[in-house]
């Protein structure tokens, strides 16, 4: 029986046996006890499932991993300390010095920095493409050292919607893994494996937790990639000497997740804590409901803003004049999420005046939780840039990023209206 996404949100990841707690207990323990030496040896050999050390696996984290894997329709998941550690561990699972990543440039700033600055220091090159470029142009970046193509379903903060068909076609043609950061869409609105992705990444700090309570990240293995005999992925086809000769491509399921856990999580740690897994697990119970409300609220707010004479422009894929409206209808038909951006008429000072006049909506760097919040990049995250540099970065000085929460939409709109009257 396959359940629908809203049922999976509530029911998947943890099935208590008779007499056990209804929700997953927080197993706040570093280690686990065994009576027979052989039982522990089998765990080390990956011959049986179980727990021996929380860096490698923990029951509370496993419940959360199981839930996210079920929601995405993947075969395995790995809970990480943050979204950034998820992307880092996933990249190291396939890339070494001399390899390269082909990535959309419309990605989260932290990921951009990881790819553009930090990984090159370790000999991993990143080649960026304009996500709107035709396939022929993107293809030119791929060579036999390319180990992954990377993009975001709904890009943070530019709110560009990914053309899955275009990228999946390239990935398939060259036999390269297709990674998708699905943080801002979430599996409630889009399941990238259905459109050709092989690995999904999440910052669960955003909508999955949903309450701005727990930092976390997840790597989900779609189990849909042919590693066996693929010359691009030698490290999956050769015995792993650090894991007594295991050949990951020969595993019956989830070679990627198994290699990631056995090598990278083992060596680098950066796992999710049981407490954060517990909070994030509970958050996912209401994910489908929340995404419905975030999306409908954002669509209403976008419509209101687009009709205001104090506003220059508004970006949200729900708007018919949005460049990504057609892609959103195809890949995000049930809602386009709560993130939008807009430009107020006027200069930096007018934007700041507007922000400070808000009463309900708060100023924060975070996005994608229950409470509406705004950020003015030109006076915060991008304040070191000149007016010209801001324009070149695609962040005009009047740009305001708004993460629409799940409050009553009339109250959000009323707050925006009174603040717009101040400029
Ligand atoms: C926030 C974010 C990340 C990074 O996640 P952290 O949990 O903050 O480390 C990665 N990708 C996207 C799209 C994000 O919004």
Short mmCIF file of C-alpha atoms and ligand atoms in Angstrom, two decimals:
data_model
loop_
_atom_site.label_atom_id
_atom_site.label_comp_id
_atom_site.label_asym_id
_atom_site.label_seq_id
_atom_site.Cartn_x
_atom_site.Cartn_y
_atom_site.Cartn_z
CA UNK A 1 0.00 0.00 0.00
CA UNK A 2 1.52 3.29 -0.97
CA UNK A 3 0.26 6.26 0.99
CA UNK A 4 -0.11 9.84 -0.15
CA UNK A 5 2.40 12.46 0.94
CA UNK A 6 0.30 13.96 3.77
CA UNK A 7 -0.22 10.48 5.26
CA UNK A 8 3.50 9.72 4.97
CA UNK A 9 4.30 12.97 6.81
CA UNK A 10 2.33 11.77 9.82
CA UNK A 11 2.91 8.01 9.72
CA UNK A 12 6.30 7.18 8.23
CA UNK A 13 9.72 6.72 9.84
CA UNK A 14 8.70 5.08 13.10
CA UNK A 15 6.42 2.14 13.87
CA UNK A 16 6.27 1.36 17.60
CA UNK A 17 5.94 -2.27 18.65
CA UNK A 18 3.54 -3.26 21.37
CA UNK A 19 4.22 -1.36 24.58
CA UNK A 20 6.67 1.08 22.97
CA UNK A 21 6.35 4.87 23.02
CA UNK A 22 4.01 6.43 20.44
CA UNK A 23 6.64 8.84 19.16
CA UNK A 24 10.36 8.07 18.82
CA UNK A 25 12.22 8.38 22.13
CA UNK A 26 15.26 10.68 22.19
CA UNK A 27 18.01 8.08 22.50
CA UNK A 28 20.58 10.32 24.16
CA UNK A 29 23.36 7.74 24.28
CA UNK A 30 26.70 7.57 22.51
CA UNK A 31 26.87 3.80 22.56
CA UNK A 32 24.95 0.50 22.76
CA UNK A 33 25.45 -2.75 24.66
CA UNK A 34 25.84 -6.28 23.20
CA UNK A 35 26.27 -9.64 24.91
CA UNK A 36 27.88 -11.57 22.03
CA UNK A 37 31.07 -10.47 20.29
CA UNK A 38 29.78 -11.85 16.99
CA UNK A 39 26.69 -9.59 17.11
CA UNK A 40 28.92 -6.55 17.24
CA UNK A 41 31.26 -7.94 14.56
CA UNK A 42 28.27 -8.36 12.20
CA UNK A 43 27.33 -4.72 12.76
CA UNK A 44 30.84 -3.57 11.90
CA UNK A 45 30.73 -5.73 8.75
CA UNK A 46 27.39 -4.13 7.71
CA UNK A 47 25.96 -7.69 7.81
CA UNK A 48 23.16 -6.77 10.20
CA UNK A 49 21.27 -3.61 11.09
CA UNK A 50 21.69 -2.10 14.50
CA UNK A 51 23.52 0.48 16.54
CA UNK A 52 26.98 0.54 18.00
CA UNK A 53 28.07 4.16 18.07
CA UNK A 54 25.95 7.30 17.58
CA UNK A 55 28.39 8.89 15.14
CA UNK A 56 27.40 6.12 12.69
CA UNK A 57 23.77 5.53 13.60
CA UNK A 58 21.27 6.37 16.34
CA UNK A 59 17.62 5.23 16.69
CA UNK A 60 16.15 8.75 16.93
CA UNK A 61 18.17 9.98 13.97
CA UNK A 62 17.18 6.79 12.09
CA UNK A 63 13.49 7.58 12.62
CA UNK A 64 13.96 11.02 11.08
CA UNK A 65 16.07 9.57 8.24
CA UNK A 66 13.37 6.98 7.56
CA UNK A 67 10.71 9.66 7.43
CA UNK A 68 12.58 11.91 4.99
CA UNK A 69 13.51 8.90 2.80
CA UNK A 70 9.82 7.91 2.66
CA UNK A 71 8.69 11.45 1.87
CA UNK A 72 11.20 11.80 -0.96
CA UNK A 73 10.60 8.28 -2.25
CA UNK A 74 14.29 7.40 -1.75
CA UNK A 75 15.88 4.18 -0.50
CA UNK A 76 18.03 5.57 2.36
CA UNK A 77 18.84 8.84 4.09
CA UNK A 78 21.58 10.25 6.31
CA UNK A 79 20.88 12.87 8.98
CA UNK A 80 23.60 15.52 9.16
CA UNK A 81 24.50 18.35 11.54
CA UNK A 82 23.31 21.01 9.06
CA UNK A 83 22.42 21.53 5.43
CA UNK A 84 26.00 22.60 4.76
CA UNK A 85 27.44 19.41 6.25
CA UNK A 86 24.96 17.37 4.17
CA UNK A 87 26.20 18.97 0.93
CA UNK A 88 29.84 18.64 2.02
CA UNK A 89 29.56 14.95 2.95
CA UNK A 90 27.60 14.18 -0.22
CA UNK A 91 30.22 15.92 -2.40
CA UNK A 92 33.10 14.07 -0.73
CA UNK A 93 31.32 10.76 -1.30
CA UNK A 94 31.99 11.13 -5.03
CA UNK A 95 34.66 13.85 -5.47
CA UNK A 96 38.38 13.83 -4.80
CA UNK A 97 41.25 16.08 -5.90
CA UNK A 98 41.20 16.44 -9.69
CA UNK A 99 37.43 15.95 -10.00
CA UNK A 100 34.89 18.63 -10.78
CA UNK A 101 31.32 19.64 -9.95
CA UNK A 102 29.02 21.26 -12.50
CA UNK A 103 26.59 23.47 -10.59
CA UNK A 104 23.86 25.99 -11.17
CA UNK A 105 25.00 29.43 -10.01
CA UNK A 106 21.50 30.10 -8.62
CA UNK A 107 22.13 28.37 -5.30
CA UNK A 108 22.26 29.17 -1.59
CA UNK A 109 25.15 31.53 -0.71
CA UNK A 110 26.78 29.06 1.69
CA UNK A 111 26.78 26.31 -0.93
CA UNK A 112 28.16 28.73 -3.52
CA UNK A 113 31.02 29.54 -1.17
CA UNK A 114 31.70 25.85 -0.49
CA UNK A 115 31.89 25.13 -4.23
CA UNK A 116 33.63 28.32 -5.37
CA UNK A 117 36.17 28.80 -2.56
CA UNK A 118 36.57 25.90 -0.14
CA UNK A 119 36.43 22.80 -2.37
CA UNK A 120 38.93 24.27 -4.92
CA UNK A 121 41.47 24.54 -2.07
CA UNK A 122 41.21 20.74 -1.85
CA UNK A 123 41.61 20.29 -5.61
CA UNK A 124 37.91 19.95 -6.45
CA UNK A 125 36.93 22.39 -9.18
CA UNK A 126 33.45 23.83 -9.61
CA UNK A 127 32.07 24.95 -12.98
CA UNK A 128 28.99 27.14 -12.68
CA UNK A 129 26.20 27.43 -15.23
CA UNK A 130 23.30 29.82 -15.65
CA UNK A 131 20.30 27.67 -14.76
CA UNK A 132 18.35 29.27 -17.63
CA UNK A 133 21.03 28.41 -20.22
CA UNK A 134 20.19 25.89 -22.96
CA UNK A 135 21.27 22.26 -22.45
CA UNK A 136 23.99 22.50 -25.16
CA UNK A 137 25.76 25.22 -23.19
CA UNK A 138 25.60 23.38 -19.87
CA UNK A 139 26.82 20.15 -21.50
CA UNK A 140 30.07 21.84 -22.56
CA UNK A 141 31.12 22.00 -18.90
CA UNK A 142 31.04 18.22 -18.46
CA UNK A 143 34.15 16.10 -18.93
CA UNK A 144 35.26 12.69 -17.69
CA UNK A 145 36.22 14.15 -14.29
CA UNK A 146 32.73 15.52 -13.63
CA UNK A 147 31.23 13.68 -10.66
CA UNK A 148 28.03 15.60 -10.01
CA UNK A 149 25.58 18.11 -11.44
CA UNK A 150 24.02 20.28 -8.73
CA UNK A 151 20.95 22.55 -8.66
CA UNK A 152 18.13 23.71 -6.35
CA UNK A 153 14.43 22.98 -6.98
CA UNK A 154 13.49 26.53 -5.95
CA UNK A 155 16.67 28.58 -5.71
CA UNK A 156 17.45 30.50 -2.54
CA UNK A 157 17.26 33.53 -2.73
CA UNK A 158 16.58 34.10 -6.45
CA UNK A 159 13.38 31.91 -6.47
CA UNK A 160 14.21 30.42 -9.87
CA UNK A 161 12.40 27.13 -10.53
CA UNK A 162 14.51 24.26 -11.85
CA UNK A 163 13.83 22.75 -15.28
CA UNK A 164 14.27 19.14 -14.16
CA UNK A 165 13.77 17.71 -17.64
CA UNK A 166 16.66 19.71 -19.06
CA UNK A 167 19.18 18.82 -16.35
CA UNK A 168 18.07 15.17 -15.96
CA UNK A 169 18.53 14.74 -19.72
CA UNK A 170 22.14 15.92 -19.50
CA UNK A 171 22.88 13.81 -16.40
CA UNK A 172 21.50 10.71 -18.09
CA UNK A 173 23.33 11.32 -21.36
CA UNK A 174 26.71 11.52 -19.60
CA UNK A 175 26.02 9.04 -16.78
CA UNK A 176 26.63 11.72 -14.12
CA UNK A 177 24.88 11.90 -10.74
CA UNK A 178 22.19 14.60 -10.55
CA UNK A 179 22.04 16.23 -7.09
CA UNK A 180 19.10 18.43 -6.13
CA UNK A 181 18.86 20.65 -3.05
CA UNK A 182 15.12 20.40 -2.35
CA UNK A 183 15.13 22.61 0.78
CA UNK A 184 12.72 25.33 -0.32
CA UNK A 185 10.27 23.12 -2.22
CA UNK A 186 10.24 20.16 0.22
CA UNK A 187 8.84 16.73 -0.76
CA UNK A 188 5.36 18.03 0.09
CA UNK A 189 5.49 20.14 -3.10
CA UNK A 190 8.07 18.38 -5.31
CA UNK A 191 9.80 15.00 -5.26
CA UNK A 192 12.93 15.33 -7.42
CA UNK A 193 13.44 11.55 -7.82
CA UNK A 194 10.24 11.50 -9.90
CA UNK A 195 11.97 13.88 -12.33
CA UNK A 196 15.34 12.20 -12.70
CA UNK A 197 17.36 13.35 -9.68
CA UNK A 198 19.63 10.74 -8.05
CA UNK A 199 20.53 12.40 -4.75
CA UNK A 200 18.43 14.88 -2.77
CA UNK A 201 19.90 17.26 -0.20
CA UNK A 202 18.01 19.15 2.50
CA UNK A 203 18.72 21.82 4.99
CA UNK A 204 16.14 20.51 7.49
CA UNK A 205 16.76 23.74 9.45
CA UNK A 206 14.17 25.24 7.11
CA UNK A 207 10.71 23.80 6.29
CA UNK A 208 11.29 20.18 7.45
CA UNK A 209 11.77 21.27 11.07
CA UNK A 210 9.67 24.27 10.15
CA UNK A 211 9.75 26.02 13.52
CA UNK A 212 13.27 27.54 13.53
CA UNK A 213 14.10 25.18 16.40
CA UNK A 214 16.72 22.67 15.14
CA UNK A 215 19.63 22.90 12.73
CA UNK A 216 20.01 19.87 10.51
CA UNK A 217 20.59 18.43 7.07
CA UNK A 218 19.69 15.28 5.17
CA UNK A 219 21.18 13.36 2.24
CA UNK A 220 18.65 11.10 0.48
CA UNK A 221 19.75 8.34 -1.89
CA UNK A 222 17.28 7.73 -4.72
CA UNK A 223 18.75 4.26 -5.32
CA UNK A 224 18.20 4.93 -9.04
CA UNK A 225 21.73 5.36 -10.37
CA UNK A 226 23.83 2.75 -12.19
CA UNK A 227 27.19 2.74 -10.41
CA UNK A 228 28.08 -0.83 -11.41
CA UNK A 229 30.75 -0.72 -14.14
CA UNK A 230 30.34 3.05 -14.65
CA UNK A 231 33.93 4.21 -15.42
CA UNK A 232 33.17 7.66 -13.99
CA UNK A 233 32.75 6.16 -10.51
CA UNK A 234 35.84 4.00 -10.00
CA UNK A 235 35.65 4.45 -6.21
CA UNK A 236 32.30 2.63 -6.19
CA UNK A 237 33.66 -0.27 -8.26
CA UNK A 238 36.97 -0.91 -6.49
CA UNK A 239 37.30 -2.60 -3.10
CA UNK A 240 37.37 -0.06 -0.25
CA UNK A 241 40.51 -0.96 1.66
CA UNK A 242 39.38 1.19 4.57
CA UNK A 243 36.28 -1.00 4.81
CA UNK A 244 37.88 -4.45 4.41
CA UNK A 245 37.41 -4.66 0.68
CA UNK A 246 33.73 -3.71 0.36
CA UNK A 247 32.68 -2.84 -3.23
CA UNK A 248 29.86 -0.30 -2.87
CA UNK A 249 28.46 -0.82 -6.40
CA UNK A 250 27.84 -4.49 -5.48
CA UNK A 251 25.57 -3.66 -2.53
CA UNK A 252 21.95 -4.68 -3.17
CA UNK A 253 20.62 -1.20 -2.27
CA UNK A 254 21.75 2.38 -1.70
CA UNK A 255 25.45 2.24 -2.71
CA UNK A 256 25.70 6.03 -2.38
CA UNK A 257 24.25 6.25 1.14
CA UNK A 258 26.29 3.26 2.28
CA UNK A 259 29.55 4.70 0.99
CA UNK A 260 28.71 8.10 2.46
CA UNK A 261 28.03 6.65 5.90
CA UNK A 262 30.80 4.03 5.93
CA UNK A 263 33.54 6.41 4.75
CA UNK A 264 32.59 10.06 5.13
CA UNK A 265 30.33 10.08 8.16
CA UNK A 266 32.81 7.72 9.84
CA UNK A 267 35.76 10.00 9.08
CA UNK A 268 34.21 13.45 9.34
CA UNK A 269 31.42 13.11 11.89
CA UNK A 270 29.10 16.10 11.36
CA UNK A 271 26.02 14.00 12.14
CA UNK A 272 22.65 15.18 13.38
CA UNK A 273 22.17 15.09 17.15
CA UNK A 274 19.37 12.87 18.55
CA UNK A 275 17.65 15.92 20.06
CA UNK A 276 17.61 17.79 16.73
CA UNK A 277 16.41 14.64 14.96
CA UNK A 278 13.52 14.39 17.42
CA UNK A 279 12.48 18.01 16.86
CA UNK A 280 12.82 17.67 13.08
CA UNK A 281 10.85 14.41 13.09
CA UNK A 282 7.93 16.12 14.86
CA UNK A 283 8.19 19.06 12.47
CA UNK A 284 7.71 16.75 9.49
CA UNK A 285 4.36 15.52 10.88
CA UNK A 286 2.78 18.81 9.78
CA UNK A 287 4.94 19.46 6.71
CA UNK A 288 2.22 18.90 4.09
CA UNK A 289 -0.27 21.09 5.97
CA UNK A 290 2.26 23.84 6.52
CA UNK A 291 3.48 23.88 2.91
CA UNK A 292 -0.10 24.21 1.70
CA UNK A 293 -0.58 27.27 3.93
CA UNK A 294 2.87 28.78 3.25
CA UNK A 295 2.13 28.50 -0.47
CA UNK A 296 -1.39 29.92 -0.43
CA UNK A 297 -0.33 32.75 1.91
CA UNK A 298 2.64 33.62 -0.32
CA UNK A 299 0.44 33.61 -3.42
CA UNK A 300 -1.99 36.04 -1.72
CA UNK A 301 0.83 38.28 -0.50
CA UNK A 302 2.46 38.24 -3.96
CA UNK A 303 -0.84 39.27 -5.55
CA UNK A 304 -1.30 42.09 -3.02
CA UNK A 305 2.24 43.39 -3.56
CA UNK A 306 1.96 43.18 -7.34
CA UNK A 307 -1.08 45.48 -7.15
CA UNK A 308 0.54 48.05 -4.83
CA UNK A 309 1.77 51.35 -6.33
CA UNK A 310 4.64 51.43 -3.77
CA UNK A 311 6.21 48.31 -5.29
CA UNK A 312 8.52 48.11 -8.32
CA UNK A 313 8.44 44.36 -8.93
CA UNK A 314 7.52 41.07 -7.17
CA UNK A 315 8.91 37.57 -7.75
CA UNK A 316 6.86 34.51 -6.86
CA UNK A 317 6.24 31.59 -9.23
CA UNK A 318 2.48 31.74 -8.50
CA UNK A 319 2.22 35.03 -10.44
CA UNK A 320 1.22 34.52 -14.07
CA UNK A 321 3.79 37.03 -15.30
CA UNK A 322 6.60 35.23 -13.44
CA UNK A 323 9.36 33.87 -15.67
CA UNK A 324 9.12 30.48 -13.94
CA UNK A 325 5.33 30.20 -13.83
CA UNK A 326 5.16 27.47 -16.50
CA UNK A 327 7.94 25.42 -14.85
CA UNK A 328 6.18 25.81 -11.50
CA UNK A 329 2.92 24.52 -12.99
CA UNK A 330 4.80 21.47 -14.20
CA UNK A 331 6.99 20.69 -11.19
CA UNK A 332 5.23 22.46 -8.29
CA UNK A 333 1.56 22.17 -9.21
CA UNK A 334 0.30 21.97 -5.60
CA UNK A 335 1.99 25.15 -4.35
CA UNK A 336 5.17 27.12 -4.89
CA UNK A 337 6.31 27.63 -1.30
CA UNK A 338 6.53 30.65 0.96
CA UNK A 339 9.57 32.48 -0.37
CA UNK A 340 9.18 35.65 -2.38
CA UNK A 341 11.14 38.77 -3.08
CA UNK A 342 10.15 42.26 -4.13
CA UNK A 343 11.53 45.74 -4.69
CA UNK A 344 10.02 48.78 -3.01
CA UNK A 345 10.01 51.97 -5.06
CA UNK A 346 12.82 54.22 -3.89
CA UNK A 347 16.32 53.72 -2.50
CA UNK A 348 18.06 51.82 0.31
CA UNK A 349 16.69 54.29 2.88
CA UNK A 350 13.10 53.70 1.76
CA UNK A 351 13.61 49.96 1.97
CA UNK A 352 15.01 50.29 5.51
CA UNK A 353 12.14 52.59 6.53
CA UNK A 354 9.65 49.99 5.27
CA UNK A 355 11.40 47.16 7.12
CA UNK A 356 11.49 49.04 10.41
CA UNK A 357 7.81 49.95 10.17
CA UNK A 358 6.78 46.29 10.12
CA UNK A 359 5.14 45.11 13.35
CA UNK A 360 4.14 41.47 12.81
CA UNK A 361 6.79 40.50 10.27
CA UNK A 362 10.26 40.42 11.87
CA UNK A 363 13.77 40.98 10.47
CA UNK A 364 15.85 37.78 10.46
CA UNK A 365 18.44 35.99 8.36
CA UNK A 366 16.48 32.73 8.67
CA UNK A 367 13.78 31.70 6.21
CA UNK A 368 11.17 28.98 5.87
CA UNK A 369 9.62 28.65 9.29
CA UNK A 370 6.12 29.25 10.63
CA UNK A 371 6.67 32.99 11.28
CA UNK A 372 6.82 35.58 8.52
CA UNK A 373 10.18 37.33 8.30
CA UNK A 374 12.07 39.69 6.02
CA UNK A 375 15.65 40.44 5.14
CA UNK A 376 17.13 43.41 3.30
CA UNK A 377 20.33 42.04 1.71
CA UNK A 378 21.70 45.47 0.68
CA UNK A 379 21.90 46.59 4.31
CA UNK A 380 22.80 43.19 5.85
CA UNK A 381 24.23 40.13 4.04
CA UNK A 382 25.44 42.19 1.04
CA UNK A 383 26.18 45.50 2.78
CA UNK A 384 29.86 45.58 1.70
CA UNK A 385 28.85 45.81 -1.99
CA UNK A 386 28.48 49.05 -3.96
CA UNK A 387 25.28 49.88 -5.83
CA UNK A 388 26.86 48.61 -9.08
CA UNK A 389 28.15 45.41 -7.46
CA UNK A 390 24.71 44.77 -5.96
CA UNK A 391 23.13 45.03 -9.40
CA UNK A 392 25.74 42.66 -10.86
CA UNK A 393 25.04 40.13 -8.09
CA UNK A 394 21.35 40.18 -9.00
CA UNK A 395 20.53 41.84 -5.67
CA UNK A 396 19.23 45.34 -6.43
CA UNK A 397 19.42 47.75 -3.48
CA UNK A 398 15.64 47.82 -3.12
CA UNK A 399 15.30 44.01 -2.96
CA UNK A 400 13.52 42.63 0.09
CA UNK A 401 13.31 38.90 0.71
CA UNK A 402 10.13 37.81 2.43
CA UNK A 403 9.57 34.36 3.89
CA UNK A 404 5.81 34.12 4.28
CA UNK A 405 4.71 32.26 7.42
CA UNK A 406 1.49 30.48 8.29
CA UNK A 407 -0.23 33.36 10.13
CA UNK A 408 -3.60 34.55 8.87
CA UNK A 409 -2.87 36.02 5.41
CA UNK A 410 -5.01 39.11 6.11
CA UNK A 411 -2.81 40.00 9.09
CA UNK A 412 0.39 39.64 7.03
CA UNK A 413 -1.04 41.79 4.23
CA UNK A 414 -2.34 44.40 6.73
CA UNK A 415 1.16 44.67 8.25
CA UNK A 416 2.81 45.09 4.84
CA UNK A 417 0.18 47.67 3.87
CA UNK A 418 0.73 49.90 6.94
CA UNK A 419 4.54 49.68 6.52
CA UNK A 420 4.31 50.60 2.81
CA UNK A 421 2.32 53.70 3.78
CA UNK A 422 5.37 54.94 5.74
CA UNK A 423 7.46 55.36 2.56
C1 LIG B 1 19.88 27.20 4.53
C2 LIG B 1 20.17 26.46 3.30
C3 LIG B 1 21.27 25.60 3.22
C4 LIG B 1 22.26 25.44 4.35
O1 LIG B 1 21.66 24.80 5.43
P1 LIG B 1 22.13 24.98 6.96
O2 LIG B 1 21.21 24.05 7.67
O3 LIG B 1 21.95 26.43 7.32
O4 LIG B 1 23.55 24.55 7.03
C5 LIG B 1 21.47 24.90 2.05
N1 LIG B 1 20.64 25.04 1.00
C6 LIG B 1 19.57 25.87 1.03
C7 LIG B 1 18.69 25.99 -0.16
C8 LIG B 1 19.30 26.61 2.19
O5 LIG B 1 18.24 27.44 2.21
#
